[in-house]
XYZ file of C-alpha atoms in Angstrom:
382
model
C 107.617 109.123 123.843
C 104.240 107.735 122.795
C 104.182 103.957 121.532
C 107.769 103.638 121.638
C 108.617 104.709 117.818
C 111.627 107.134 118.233
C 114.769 105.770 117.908
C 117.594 106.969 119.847
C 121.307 107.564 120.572
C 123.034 105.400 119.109
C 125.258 105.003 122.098
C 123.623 104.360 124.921
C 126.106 105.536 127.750
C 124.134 108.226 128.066
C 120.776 107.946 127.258
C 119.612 106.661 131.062
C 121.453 110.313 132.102
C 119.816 112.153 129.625
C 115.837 110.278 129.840
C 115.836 108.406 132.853
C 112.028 106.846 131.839
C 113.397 106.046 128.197
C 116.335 103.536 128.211
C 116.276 103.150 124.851
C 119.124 102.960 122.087
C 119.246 103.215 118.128
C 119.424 103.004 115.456
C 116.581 100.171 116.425
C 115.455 98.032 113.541
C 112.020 97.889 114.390
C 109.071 94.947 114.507
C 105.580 94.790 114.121
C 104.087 92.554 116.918
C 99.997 93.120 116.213
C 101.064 95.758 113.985
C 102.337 97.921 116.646
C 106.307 99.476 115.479
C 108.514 98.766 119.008
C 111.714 99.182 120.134
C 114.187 97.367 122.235
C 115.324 98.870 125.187
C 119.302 97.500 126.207
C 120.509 94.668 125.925
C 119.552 96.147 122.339
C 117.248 94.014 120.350
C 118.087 93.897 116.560
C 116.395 92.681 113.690
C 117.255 93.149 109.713
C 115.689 94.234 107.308
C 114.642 90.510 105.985
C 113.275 89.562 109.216
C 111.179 92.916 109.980
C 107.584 91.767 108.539
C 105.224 95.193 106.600
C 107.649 97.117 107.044
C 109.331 98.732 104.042
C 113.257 100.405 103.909
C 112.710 103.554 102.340
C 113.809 104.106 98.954
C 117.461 105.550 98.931
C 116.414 108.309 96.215
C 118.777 106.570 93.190
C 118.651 109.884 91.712
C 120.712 110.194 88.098
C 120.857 113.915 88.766
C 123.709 116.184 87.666
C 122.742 119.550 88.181
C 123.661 122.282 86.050
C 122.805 125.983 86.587
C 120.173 125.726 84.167
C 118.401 122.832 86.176
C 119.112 124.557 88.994
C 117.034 127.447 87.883
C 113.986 125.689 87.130
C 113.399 125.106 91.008
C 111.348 127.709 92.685
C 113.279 130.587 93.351
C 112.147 130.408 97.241
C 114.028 127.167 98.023
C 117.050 129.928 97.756
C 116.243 131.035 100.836
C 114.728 128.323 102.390
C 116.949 127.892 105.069
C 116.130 131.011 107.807
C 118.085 131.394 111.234
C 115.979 129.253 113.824
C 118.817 129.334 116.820
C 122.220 130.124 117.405
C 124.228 128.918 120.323
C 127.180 130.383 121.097
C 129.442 131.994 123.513
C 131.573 134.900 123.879
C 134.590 132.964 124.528
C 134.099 130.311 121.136
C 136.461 129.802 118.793
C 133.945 129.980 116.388
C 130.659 128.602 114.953
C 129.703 125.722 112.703
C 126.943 126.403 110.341
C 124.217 123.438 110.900
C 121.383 123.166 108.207
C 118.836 121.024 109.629
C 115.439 119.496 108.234
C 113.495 120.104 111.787
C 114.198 117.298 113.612
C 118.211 117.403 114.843
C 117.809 120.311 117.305
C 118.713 118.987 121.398
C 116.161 122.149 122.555
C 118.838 124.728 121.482
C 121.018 122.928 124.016
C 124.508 122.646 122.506
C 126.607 123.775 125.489
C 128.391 120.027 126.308
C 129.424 120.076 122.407
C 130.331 123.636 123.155
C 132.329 122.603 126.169
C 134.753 120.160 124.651
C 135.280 121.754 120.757
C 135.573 125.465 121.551
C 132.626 125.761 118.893
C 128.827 127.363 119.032
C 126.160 125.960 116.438
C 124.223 128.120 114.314
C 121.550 125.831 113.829
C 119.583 126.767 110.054
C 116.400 125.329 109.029
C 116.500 123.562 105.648
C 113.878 121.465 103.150
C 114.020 118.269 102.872
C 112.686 117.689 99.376
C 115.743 116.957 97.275
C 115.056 119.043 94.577
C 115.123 122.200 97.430
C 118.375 120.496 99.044
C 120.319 120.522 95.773
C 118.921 123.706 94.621
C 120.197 125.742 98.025
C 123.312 124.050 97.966
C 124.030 124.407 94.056
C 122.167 127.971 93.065
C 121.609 129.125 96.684
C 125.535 129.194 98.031
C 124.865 126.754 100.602
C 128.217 124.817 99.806
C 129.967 128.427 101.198
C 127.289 129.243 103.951
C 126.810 125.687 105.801
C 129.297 123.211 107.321
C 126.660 120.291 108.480
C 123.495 119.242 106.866
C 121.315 117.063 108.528
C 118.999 115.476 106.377
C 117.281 112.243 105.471
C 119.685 109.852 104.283
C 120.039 107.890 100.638
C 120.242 111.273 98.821
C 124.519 110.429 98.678
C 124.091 109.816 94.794
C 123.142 113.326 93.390
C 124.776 114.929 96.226
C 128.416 113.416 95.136
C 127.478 113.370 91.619
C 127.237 117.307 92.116
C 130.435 117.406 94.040
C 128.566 118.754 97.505
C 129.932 116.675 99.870
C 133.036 115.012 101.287
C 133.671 111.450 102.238
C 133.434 110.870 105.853
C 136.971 110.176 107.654
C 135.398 107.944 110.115
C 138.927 108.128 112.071
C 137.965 111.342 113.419
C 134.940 110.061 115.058
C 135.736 107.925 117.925
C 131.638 107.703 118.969
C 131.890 105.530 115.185
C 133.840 102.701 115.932
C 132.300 102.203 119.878
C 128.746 101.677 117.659
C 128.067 98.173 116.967
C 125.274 99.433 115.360
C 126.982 101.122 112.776
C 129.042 97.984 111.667
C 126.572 95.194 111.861
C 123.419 97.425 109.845
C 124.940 100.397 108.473
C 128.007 98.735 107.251
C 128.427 97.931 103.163
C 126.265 94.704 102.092
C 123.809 95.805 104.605
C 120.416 97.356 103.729
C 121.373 100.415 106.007
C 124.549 101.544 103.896
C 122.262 102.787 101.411
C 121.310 105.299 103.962
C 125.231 106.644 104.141
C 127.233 105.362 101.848
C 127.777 105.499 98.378
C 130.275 103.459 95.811
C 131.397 101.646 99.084
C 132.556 104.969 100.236
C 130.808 106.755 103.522
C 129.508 109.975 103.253
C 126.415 110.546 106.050
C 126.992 110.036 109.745
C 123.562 108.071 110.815
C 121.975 110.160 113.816
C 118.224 108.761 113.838
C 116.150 105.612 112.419
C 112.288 105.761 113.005
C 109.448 104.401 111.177
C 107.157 106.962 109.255
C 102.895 106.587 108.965
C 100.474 109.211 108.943
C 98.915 111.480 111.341
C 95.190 112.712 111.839
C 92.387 114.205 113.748
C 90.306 111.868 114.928
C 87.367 113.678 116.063
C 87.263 114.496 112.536
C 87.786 111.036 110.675
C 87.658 108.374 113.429
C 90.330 105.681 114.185
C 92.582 105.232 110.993
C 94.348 101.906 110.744
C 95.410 102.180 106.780
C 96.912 104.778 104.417
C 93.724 104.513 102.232
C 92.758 107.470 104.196
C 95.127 109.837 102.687
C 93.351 108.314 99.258
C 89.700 108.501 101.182
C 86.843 110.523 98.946
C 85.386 111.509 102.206
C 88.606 113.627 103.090
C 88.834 114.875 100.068
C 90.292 118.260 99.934
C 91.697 117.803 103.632
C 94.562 115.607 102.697
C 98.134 116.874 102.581
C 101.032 114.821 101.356
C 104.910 116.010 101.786
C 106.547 117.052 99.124
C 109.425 114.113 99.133
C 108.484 110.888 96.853
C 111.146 109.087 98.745
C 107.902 109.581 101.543
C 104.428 109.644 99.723
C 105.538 107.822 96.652
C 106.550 104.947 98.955
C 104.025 105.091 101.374
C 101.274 105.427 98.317
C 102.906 101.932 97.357
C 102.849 100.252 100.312
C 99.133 101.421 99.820
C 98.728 100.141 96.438
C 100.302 97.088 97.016
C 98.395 96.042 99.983
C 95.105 96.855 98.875
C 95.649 94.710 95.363
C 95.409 97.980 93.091
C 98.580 97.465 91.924
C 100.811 95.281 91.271
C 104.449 96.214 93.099
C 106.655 93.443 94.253
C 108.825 95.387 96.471
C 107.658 99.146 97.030
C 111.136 100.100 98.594
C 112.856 98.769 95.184
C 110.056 99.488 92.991
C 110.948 98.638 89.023
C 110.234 101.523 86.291
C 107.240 100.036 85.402
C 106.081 100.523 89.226
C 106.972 103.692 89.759
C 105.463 105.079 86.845
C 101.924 103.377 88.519
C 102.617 105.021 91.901
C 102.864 108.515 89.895
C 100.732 108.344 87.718
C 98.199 107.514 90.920
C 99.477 110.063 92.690
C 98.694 112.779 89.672
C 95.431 111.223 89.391
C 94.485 111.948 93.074
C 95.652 115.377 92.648
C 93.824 116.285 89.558
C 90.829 115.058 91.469
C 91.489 117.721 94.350
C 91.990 115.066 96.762
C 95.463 117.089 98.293
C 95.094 120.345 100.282
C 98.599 120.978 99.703
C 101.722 119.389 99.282
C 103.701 120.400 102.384
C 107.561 121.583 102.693
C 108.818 122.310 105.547
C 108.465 120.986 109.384
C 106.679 123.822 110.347
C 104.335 124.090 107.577
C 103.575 120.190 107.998
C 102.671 121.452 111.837
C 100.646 124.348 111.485
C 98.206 122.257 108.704
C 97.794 119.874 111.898
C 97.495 122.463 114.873
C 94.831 124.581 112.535
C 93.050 121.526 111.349
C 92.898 123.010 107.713
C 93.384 118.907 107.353
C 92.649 116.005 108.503
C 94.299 113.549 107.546
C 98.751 113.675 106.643
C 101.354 112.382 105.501
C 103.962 113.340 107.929
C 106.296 112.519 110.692
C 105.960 112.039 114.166
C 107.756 114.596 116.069
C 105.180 116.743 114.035
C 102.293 114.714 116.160
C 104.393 115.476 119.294
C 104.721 119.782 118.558
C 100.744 119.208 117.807
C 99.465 117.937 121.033
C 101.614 120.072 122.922
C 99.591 122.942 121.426
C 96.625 121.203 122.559
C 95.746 119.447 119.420
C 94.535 115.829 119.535
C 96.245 114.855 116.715
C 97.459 110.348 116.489
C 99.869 109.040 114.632
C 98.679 105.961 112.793
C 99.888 102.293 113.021
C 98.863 101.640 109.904
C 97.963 97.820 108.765
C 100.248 97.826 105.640
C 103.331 98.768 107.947
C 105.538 101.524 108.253
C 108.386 103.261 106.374
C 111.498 102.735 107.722
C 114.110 106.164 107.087
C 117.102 106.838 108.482
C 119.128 110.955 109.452
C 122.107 111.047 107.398
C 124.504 114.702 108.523
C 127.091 115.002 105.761
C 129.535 117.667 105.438
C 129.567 120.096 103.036
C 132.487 120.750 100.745
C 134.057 124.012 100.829
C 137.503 124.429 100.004
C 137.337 127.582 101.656
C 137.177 126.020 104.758
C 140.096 126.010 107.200
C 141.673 122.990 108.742
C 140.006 124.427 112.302
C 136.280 125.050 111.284
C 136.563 121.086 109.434
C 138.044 119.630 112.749
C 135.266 121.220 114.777
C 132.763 119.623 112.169
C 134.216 116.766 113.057
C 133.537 116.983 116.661
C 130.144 117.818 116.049
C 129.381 114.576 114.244
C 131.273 112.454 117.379
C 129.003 114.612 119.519
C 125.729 113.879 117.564
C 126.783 109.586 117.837
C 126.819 110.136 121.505
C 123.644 109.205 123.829
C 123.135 112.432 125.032
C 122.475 114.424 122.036
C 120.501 111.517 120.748
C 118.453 111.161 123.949
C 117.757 114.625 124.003
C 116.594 114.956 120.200
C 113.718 112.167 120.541
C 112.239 113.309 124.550
């Protein structure tokens, strides 16, 4: 786990069983000694969001959005079908399967047997966007409310997900890894900075699997050593530069950028005012009218192959991305980045379908429990 940025299981039972070199537990609220993100290892080392210095919470996406099918149908018609079968686990003798959509990131190596094991249940793990607008658009126009159980995504998207009626409120009874957490209660509970990550209306609604802190990757026999995110804003990478498609992501980080460098004046860029955001976007469009972008990247795959072919440079993007990269071979670095890093957090809600019977919404359940436990969290970030 290079430089120590990947959080892990939350409990940390089983973490030493699972990574025996990476005693590590999460969600970790990370620091920036000489700009370098860290993480505790247990006793767990904890720090809130008030006392972690350049780093900046990521915006919980305060979306006003209320989808109707006519919104719905101004989405490209693709994000329908986004979501395309990347591994099902499951055995002869299951009860049955729960229906996973997952952004790229929640998959234990197809390795669901000990969840398996206890429920009765195999996962049919589906690959999903992660821009919002693609999110509500499979769920909404795409039948995803009938076709997945679980979808693990970045959290702070609870607003327009309830407002649309897409997801249920968590019965944290039923998930016995919840309470064990002290995690959960002392930075994910309501009044904290982390409940914007799962809750919503002081009601819970996303089970909190990950925490890391996002930069940028790039090549560095092609640009050099990169210490700032003015590269992804650098005229001598123009046309190399790719940016995902999720402002909660590039609008932020572009902030951090602007603020920083004294182009712009944004007091906080993870609580940005009107006024502010309209700056960061109207930036952004600048930059792209000027051909500065490549391409504005989608999916974890995607974000991977403009890496491993080196059609860029320079990216906005996530780690594991870096990790897939040099495993092909690719010298590819993930930055540590003077203005700091973007703090985001895995939210897996449940989708509602009244359809669903009392059995497949138990084993849901027990796949949440199973995803709070060290091994599964362990194995997701090794």
């Amino acid at each position: 786990m290079p430089n120590g940025r990947l959080a892990l299981a939350y409990t940390c039972k089983s973490c030493f069983e699972a990574s025996p070199k990476r005693r590590l537990c999460s969600p970790i609220f990370a620091r920036l000694p000489a700009r370098r993100l860290s993480y505790s290892s247990c006793p767990w080392f904890h720090a809130t969001a008030s006392q972690v210095d350049g780093i900046s919470w990521e915006d919980p996406m305060h979306f006003n959005l209320k989808m109707t099918r006519r919104d719905t149908l101004k989405f490209a018609l693709g994000t329908a079908s986004a979501a395309t079968l990347a591994r099902w686990t499951h055995t002869a003798a299951a009860a049955g399967t729960v229906n996973f959509a997952d952004i790229g990131v929640g998959d234990p190596g197809g390795d669901w047997s000990r969840y398996t094991q206890s429920s009765g249940y195999g996962v049919n793990l589906v690959s999903i966007g992660n821009a919002p607008s693609a999110i509500l658009n499979v769920l909404v126009a795409g039948g995803g409310t009938g076709t997945y159980d679980i979808i693990n995504i970045v959290g702070g998207m609870q607003k327009p997900l309830v407002d649309n009626n897409l997801i249920e409120e968590l019965d944290i009874s039923k998930l016995p890894n919840w309470a064990k957490d002290k995690n959960i209660s002392e930075f994910l509970a309501s009044g904290t900075p982390g409940f914007q990550f799962i809750g919503y209306e002081d009601k819970i609604y996303g089970c909190p699997t990950v925490l890391q802190g996002d930069s940028f990757a790039y090549l560095p026999e092609k640009t050099g050593e990169l210490d700032s995110y003015a590269a992804l804003f650098d005229p001598k990478f123009k046309g190399y530069v790719a940016l995902e498609d999720n402002y909660t992501t590039a609008g932020q980080k572009t902030a951090l950028y602007l603020k920083a460098s004294g182009k712009a004046d944004i007091r906080t860029p993870d609580d940005m005012t009107a006024e502010e955001f309209k700056t960061v976007i109207d930036f952004l469009i600048e930059q792209k009218k000027a051909g500065q972008f490549r391409v504005i990247w989608s999916s974890f795959q995607q974000a991977v192959d403009l890496i491993v072919n080196k059609e860029v440079y320079v990216i906005d993007c996530w780690e594991p991305m870096v990790f897939v990269a040099k495993s092909k071979g690719i010298n590819a670095v993930y930055a540590d980045p003077k203005e700091g890093y973007l703090l985001w957090a895995m939210a897996a809600y449940i989708v509602k379908n009244p359809k669903r019977s009392p059995e497949q919404e138990a084993a849901a359940y027990q796949l949440l429990d199973f995803m709070l436990g060290g091994w599964y969290g362990a194995k997701i970030t090794t």
